Amino acid sequence: MRWIGVDPGGERVGLAICDGEERLAVPLEVVPASAALPAVRSTAARERAGGIVVGLPLLLDGSEGEAARSARRLGSRLAALGLPVEYCDERLTTWAAEEALRRAGARAPGRSRPPDDIAAAMILQRFLDERRGAPAATGSGDDDARP
């Protein structure tokens, strides 16, 4: 089944998609937060997605703060599309996406492209890996060890 990964944010939302075998997540696009619902709707139709994974920005102690509550509100709105909605811990994925871009030389200071679609792919990949019982393959391997 193909899943859409969603990295929720106050200004922007990153989107990613996986292959039908649920092995590999790839970044798709970054959309304004106000356009998240129609963007996910059109992506789901175009990519024949069967489910949505929303990143849940837990606090470092694992509890839910306002950002997590906001992500759950977005998930509730996305559920209206008729697809199953799952949540996946997204702690530090934006940092890991920034770090991956920096290491690749693609994120120079002042570069305007936000890494939200890459963070969405990292969230979705974590979800897929957990479903398979495989070790997480996101970030540098130590993204949960650093703030």
PDB file of C-alpha atoms in Angstrom:
ATOM      1  CA  MET A   1       0.000   0.000   0.000  1.00  0.00           C
ATOM      2  CA  ARG A   2       1.222   3.512  -0.716  1.00  0.00           C
ATOM      3  CA  TRP A   3       1.279   5.933   2.197  1.00  0.00           C
ATOM      4  CA  ILE A   4       1.512   9.719   2.188  1.00  0.00           C
ATOM      5  CA  GLY A   5       3.824  11.171   4.813  1.00  0.00           C
ATOM      6  CA  VAL A   6       2.924  14.552   6.276  1.00  0.00           C
ATOM      7  CA  ASP A   7       5.291  16.824   8.208  1.00  0.00           C
ATOM      8  CA  PRO A   8       2.868  19.307   9.793  1.00  0.00           C
ATOM      9  CA  GLY A   9       3.882  22.863  10.504  1.00  0.00           C
ATOM     10  CA  GLY A  10       2.309  26.191  11.283  1.00  0.00           C
ATOM     11  CA  GLU A  11       3.377  27.782   7.998  1.00  0.00           C
ATOM     12  CA  ARG A  12       4.318  24.877   5.729  1.00  0.00           C
ATOM     13  CA  VAL A  13       3.508  21.189   5.407  1.00  0.00           C
ATOM     14  CA  GLY A  14       5.906  18.717   3.840  1.00  0.00           C
ATOM     15  CA  LEU A  15       4.610  15.762   1.859  1.00  0.00           C
ATOM     16  CA  ALA A  16       6.244  12.459   0.963  1.00  0.00           C
ATOM     17  CA  ILE A  17       5.132   9.179  -0.613  1.00  0.00           C
ATOM     18  CA  CYS A  18       6.286   5.574  -0.445  1.00  0.00           C
ATOM     19  CA  ASP A  19       6.367   2.791  -2.991  1.00  0.00           C
ATOM     20  CA  GLY A  20       3.627   0.153  -3.065  1.00  0.00           C
ATOM     21  CA  GLU A  21       5.834  -2.365  -1.239  1.00  0.00           C
ATOM     22  CA  GLU A  22       6.197   0.048   1.710  1.00  0.00           C
ATOM     23  CA  ARG A  23       9.998  -0.016   1.483  1.00  0.00           C
ATOM     24  CA  LEU A  24      11.134   3.471   0.507  1.00  0.00           C
ATOM     25  CA  ALA A  25       9.780   6.950   1.253  1.00  0.00           C
ATOM     26  CA  VAL A  26      10.667   9.888  -1.001  1.00  0.00           C
ATOM     27  CA  PRO A  27      10.010  13.618  -0.623  1.00  0.00           C
ATOM     28  CA  LEU A  28       7.259  15.105  -2.799  1.00  0.00           C
ATOM     29  CA  GLU A  29       6.600  18.762  -2.091  1.00  0.00           C
ATOM     30  CA  VAL A  30       6.153  21.544   0.426  1.00  0.00           C
ATOM     31  CA  VAL A  31       2.816  23.351   0.526  1.00  0.00           C
ATOM     32  CA  PRO A  32       1.425  26.204   2.626  1.00  0.00           C
ATOM     33  CA  ALA A  33      -0.277  24.885   5.767  1.00  0.00           C
ATOM     34  CA  SER A  34      -3.556  26.401   4.574  1.00  0.00           C
ATOM     35  CA  ALA A  35      -3.378  24.192   1.452  1.00  0.00           C
ATOM     36  CA  ALA A  36      -2.565  20.923   3.254  1.00  0.00           C
ATOM     37  CA  LEU A  37      -5.983  19.287   2.865  1.00  0.00           C
ATOM     38  CA  PRO A  38      -6.374  19.884  -0.899  1.00  0.00           C
ATOM     39  CA  ALA A  39      -2.705  18.994  -1.491  1.00  0.00           C
ATOM     40  CA  VAL A  40      -3.046  15.671   0.342  1.00  0.00           C
ATOM     41  CA  ARG A  41      -6.358  15.005  -1.433  1.00  0.00           C
ATOM     42  CA  SER A  42      -4.832  15.514  -4.882  1.00  0.00           C
ATOM     43  CA  THR A  43      -1.675  13.584  -3.942  1.00  0.00           C
ATOM     44  CA  ALA A  44      -3.740  10.671  -2.639  1.00  0.00           C
ATOM     45  CA  ALA A  45      -5.713  10.513  -5.876  1.00  0.00           C
ATOM     46  CA  ARG A  46      -2.689  10.937  -8.155  1.00  0.00           C
ATOM     47  CA  GLU A  47      -0.501   8.433  -6.273  1.00  0.00           C
ATOM     48  CA  ARG A  48      -3.339   6.007  -5.393  1.00  0.00           C
ATOM     49  CA  ALA A  49      -2.423   6.257  -1.726  1.00  0.00           C
ATOM     50  CA  GLY A  50      -4.150   4.015   0.779  1.00  0.00           C
ATOM     51  CA  GLY A  51      -3.204   5.824   3.982  1.00  0.00           C
ATOM     52  CA  ILE A  52      -1.728   8.925   5.579  1.00  0.00           C
ATOM     53  CA  VAL A  53       1.037   9.155   8.183  1.00  0.00           C
ATOM     54  CA  VAL A  54       1.139  12.416  10.133  1.00  0.00           C
ATOM     55  CA  GLY A  55       4.271  13.336  12.036  1.00  0.00           C
ATOM     56  CA  LEU A  56       3.567  13.810  15.718  1.00  0.00           C
ATOM     57  CA  PRO A  57       5.968  16.374  17.203  1.00  0.00           C
ATOM     58  CA  LEU A  58       6.295  15.006  20.707  1.00  0.00           C
ATOM     59  CA  LEU A  59       8.295  16.839  23.318  1.00  0.00           C
ATOM     60  CA  LEU A  60      11.692  15.383  24.146  1.00  0.00           C
ATOM     61  CA  ASP A  61      10.214  13.683  27.224  1.00  0.00           C
ATOM     62  CA  GLY A  62       7.637  11.950  24.992  1.00  0.00           C
ATOM     63  CA  SER A  63       4.644  14.003  26.086  1.00  0.00           C
ATOM     64  CA  GLU A  64       2.352  15.950  23.772  1.00  0.00           C
ATOM     65  CA  GLY A  65       2.442  19.730  23.694  1.00  0.00           C
ATOM     66  CA  GLU A  66       0.594  22.248  21.550  1.00  0.00           C
ATOM     67  CA  ALA A  67       2.429  21.252  18.349  1.00  0.00           C
ATOM     68  CA  ALA A  68       1.310  17.630  18.796  1.00  0.00           C
ATOM     69  CA  ARG A  69      -2.263  18.735  19.455  1.00  0.00           C
ATOM     70  CA  SER A  70      -2.111  20.813  16.267  1.00  0.00           C
ATOM     71  CA  ALA A  71      -0.806  17.789  14.318  1.00  0.00           C
ATOM     72  CA  ARG A  72      -3.691  15.693  15.667  1.00  0.00           C
ATOM     73  CA  ARG A  73      -6.168  18.382  14.547  1.00  0.00           C
ATOM     74  CA  LEU A  74      -4.643  18.220  11.056  1.00  0.00           C
ATOM     75  CA  GLY A  75      -4.886  14.420  11.173  1.00  0.00           C
ATOM     76  CA  SER A  76      -8.577  14.676  12.062  1.00  0.00           C
ATOM     77  CA  ARG A  77      -9.176  16.943   9.064  1.00  0.00           C
ATOM     78  CA  LEU A  78      -7.229  14.553   6.806  1.00  0.00           C
ATOM     79  CA  ALA A  79      -9.316  11.611   8.059  1.00  0.00           C
ATOM     80  CA  ALA A  80     -12.259  13.246   6.275  1.00  0.00           C
ATOM     81  CA  LEU A  81     -10.606  12.106   3.025  1.00  0.00           C
ATOM     82  CA  GLY A  82     -11.665   8.563   3.914  1.00  0.00           C
ATOM     83  CA  LEU A  83      -8.150   7.155   4.269  1.00  0.00           C
ATOM     84  CA  PRO A  84      -6.701   5.683   7.456  1.00  0.00           C
ATOM     85  CA  VAL A  85      -4.575   8.180   9.375  1.00  0.00           C
ATOM     86  CA  GLU A  86      -1.660   7.015  11.496  1.00  0.00           C
ATOM     87  CA  TYR A  87       0.726   9.066  13.618  1.00  0.00           C
ATOM     88  CA  CYS A  88       4.468   8.657  13.903  1.00  0.00           C
ATOM     89  CA  ASP A  89       6.891  10.274  16.340  1.00  0.00           C
ATOM     90  CA  GLU A  90       8.680  12.986  14.429  1.00  0.00           C
ATOM     91  CA  ARG A  91      11.010  14.293  17.101  1.00  0.00           C
ATOM     92  CA  LEU A  92      14.099  15.900  15.575  1.00  0.00           C
ATOM     93  CA  THR A  93      13.260  15.062  11.953  1.00  0.00           C
ATOM     94  CA  THR A  94      13.478  18.693  10.814  1.00  0.00           C
ATOM     95  CA  TRP A  95      16.903  18.917  12.437  1.00  0.00           C
ATOM     96  CA  ALA A  96      17.922  15.629  10.770  1.00  0.00           C
ATOM     97  CA  ALA A  97      16.656  16.883   7.385  1.00  0.00           C
ATOM     98  CA  GLU A  98      18.636  20.119   7.768  1.00  0.00           C
ATOM     99  CA  GLU A  99      21.720  18.119   8.764  1.00  0.00           C
ATOM    100  CA  ALA A 100      21.365  15.735   5.816  1.00  0.00           C
ATOM    101  CA  LEU A 101      21.080  18.657   3.405  1.00  0.00           C
ATOM    102  CA  ARG A 102      24.050  20.385   5.002  1.00  0.00           C
ATOM    103  CA  ARG A 103      26.187  17.242   4.750  1.00  0.00           C
ATOM    104  CA  ALA A 104      25.199  16.852   1.109  1.00  0.00           C
ATOM    105  CA  GLY A 105      26.148  20.463   0.430  1.00  0.00           C
ATOM    106  CA  ALA A 106      22.591  21.279  -0.603  1.00  0.00           C
ATOM    107  CA  ARG A 107      21.657  23.511   2.307  1.00  0.00           C
ATOM    108  CA  ALA A 108      23.856  26.545   2.148  1.00  0.00           C
ATOM    109  CA  PRO A 109      23.240  29.375   4.625  1.00  0.00           C
ATOM    110  CA  GLY A 110      20.465  31.595   3.341  1.00  0.00           C
ATOM    111  CA  ARG A 111      19.067  28.968   0.981  1.00  0.00           C
ATOM    112  CA  SER A 112      15.319  29.431   0.881  1.00  0.00           C
ATOM    113  CA  ARG A 113      14.031  25.872   0.286  1.00  0.00           C
ATOM    114  CA  PRO A 114      12.690  24.463   3.549  1.00  0.00           C
ATOM    115  CA  PRO A 115      13.422  20.777   4.251  1.00  0.00           C
ATOM    116  CA  ASP A 116       9.817  19.957   5.182  1.00  0.00           C
ATOM    117  CA  ASP A 117       9.350  17.427   2.362  1.00  0.00           C
ATOM    118  CA  ILE A 118      12.566  15.688   3.396  1.00  0.00           C
ATOM    119  CA  ALA A 119      11.372  15.633   7.009  1.00  0.00           C
ATOM    120  CA  ALA A 120       8.062  14.132   5.758  1.00  0.00           C
ATOM    121  CA  ALA A 121      10.030  11.397   3.989  1.00  0.00           C
ATOM    122  CA  MET A 122      12.000  10.720   7.185  1.00  0.00           C
ATOM    123  CA  ILE A 123       8.773  10.463   9.191  1.00  0.00           C
ATOM    124  CA  LEU A 124       7.224   8.135   6.634  1.00  0.00           C
ATOM    125  CA  GLN A 125      10.385   6.015   6.438  1.00  0.00           C
ATOM    126  CA  ARG A 126      10.414   5.654  10.231  1.00  0.00           C
ATOM    127  CA  PHE A 127       6.772   4.535  10.104  1.00  0.00           C
ATOM    128  CA  LEU A 128       7.495   2.009   7.331  1.00  0.00           C
ATOM    129  CA  ASP A 129      10.549   0.651   9.146  1.00  0.00           C
ATOM    130  CA  GLU A 130       8.551   0.240  12.356  1.00  0.00           C
ATOM    131  CA  ARG A 131       5.788  -1.605  10.454  1.00  0.00           C
ATOM    132  CA  ARG A 132       8.364  -4.039   9.093  1.00  0.00           C
ATOM    133  CA  GLY A 133      10.161  -4.328  12.414  1.00  0.00           C
ATOM    134  CA  ALA A 134      13.329  -3.038  10.744  1.00  0.00           C
ATOM    135  CA  PRO A 135      15.810  -0.681  12.368  1.00  0.00           C
ATOM    136  CA  ALA A 136      15.053   2.970  11.566  1.00  0.00           C
ATOM    137  CA  ALA A 137      16.878   4.160   8.465  1.00  0.00           C
ATOM    138  CA  THR A 138      16.328   7.903   8.807  1.00  0.00           C
ATOM    139  CA  GLY A 139      18.804  10.710   9.230  1.00  0.00           C
ATOM    140  CA  SER A 140      22.370  10.005  10.210  1.00  0.00           C
ATOM    141  CA  GLY A 141      21.444   7.162  12.510  1.00  0.00           C
ATOM    142  CA  ASP A 142      21.904   9.305  15.584  1.00  0.00           C
ATOM    143  CA  ASP A 143      19.166  11.877  15.023  1.00  0.00           C
ATOM    144  CA  ASP A 144      17.438  10.928  18.274  1.00  0.00           C
ATOM    145  CA  ALA A 145      20.617  11.542  20.232  1.00  0.00           C
ATOM    146  CA  ARG A 146      20.940  15.242  19.467  1.00  0.00           C
ATOM    147  CA  PRO A 147      18.671  18.241  19.889  1.00  0.00           C
TER     148      PRO A 147
END
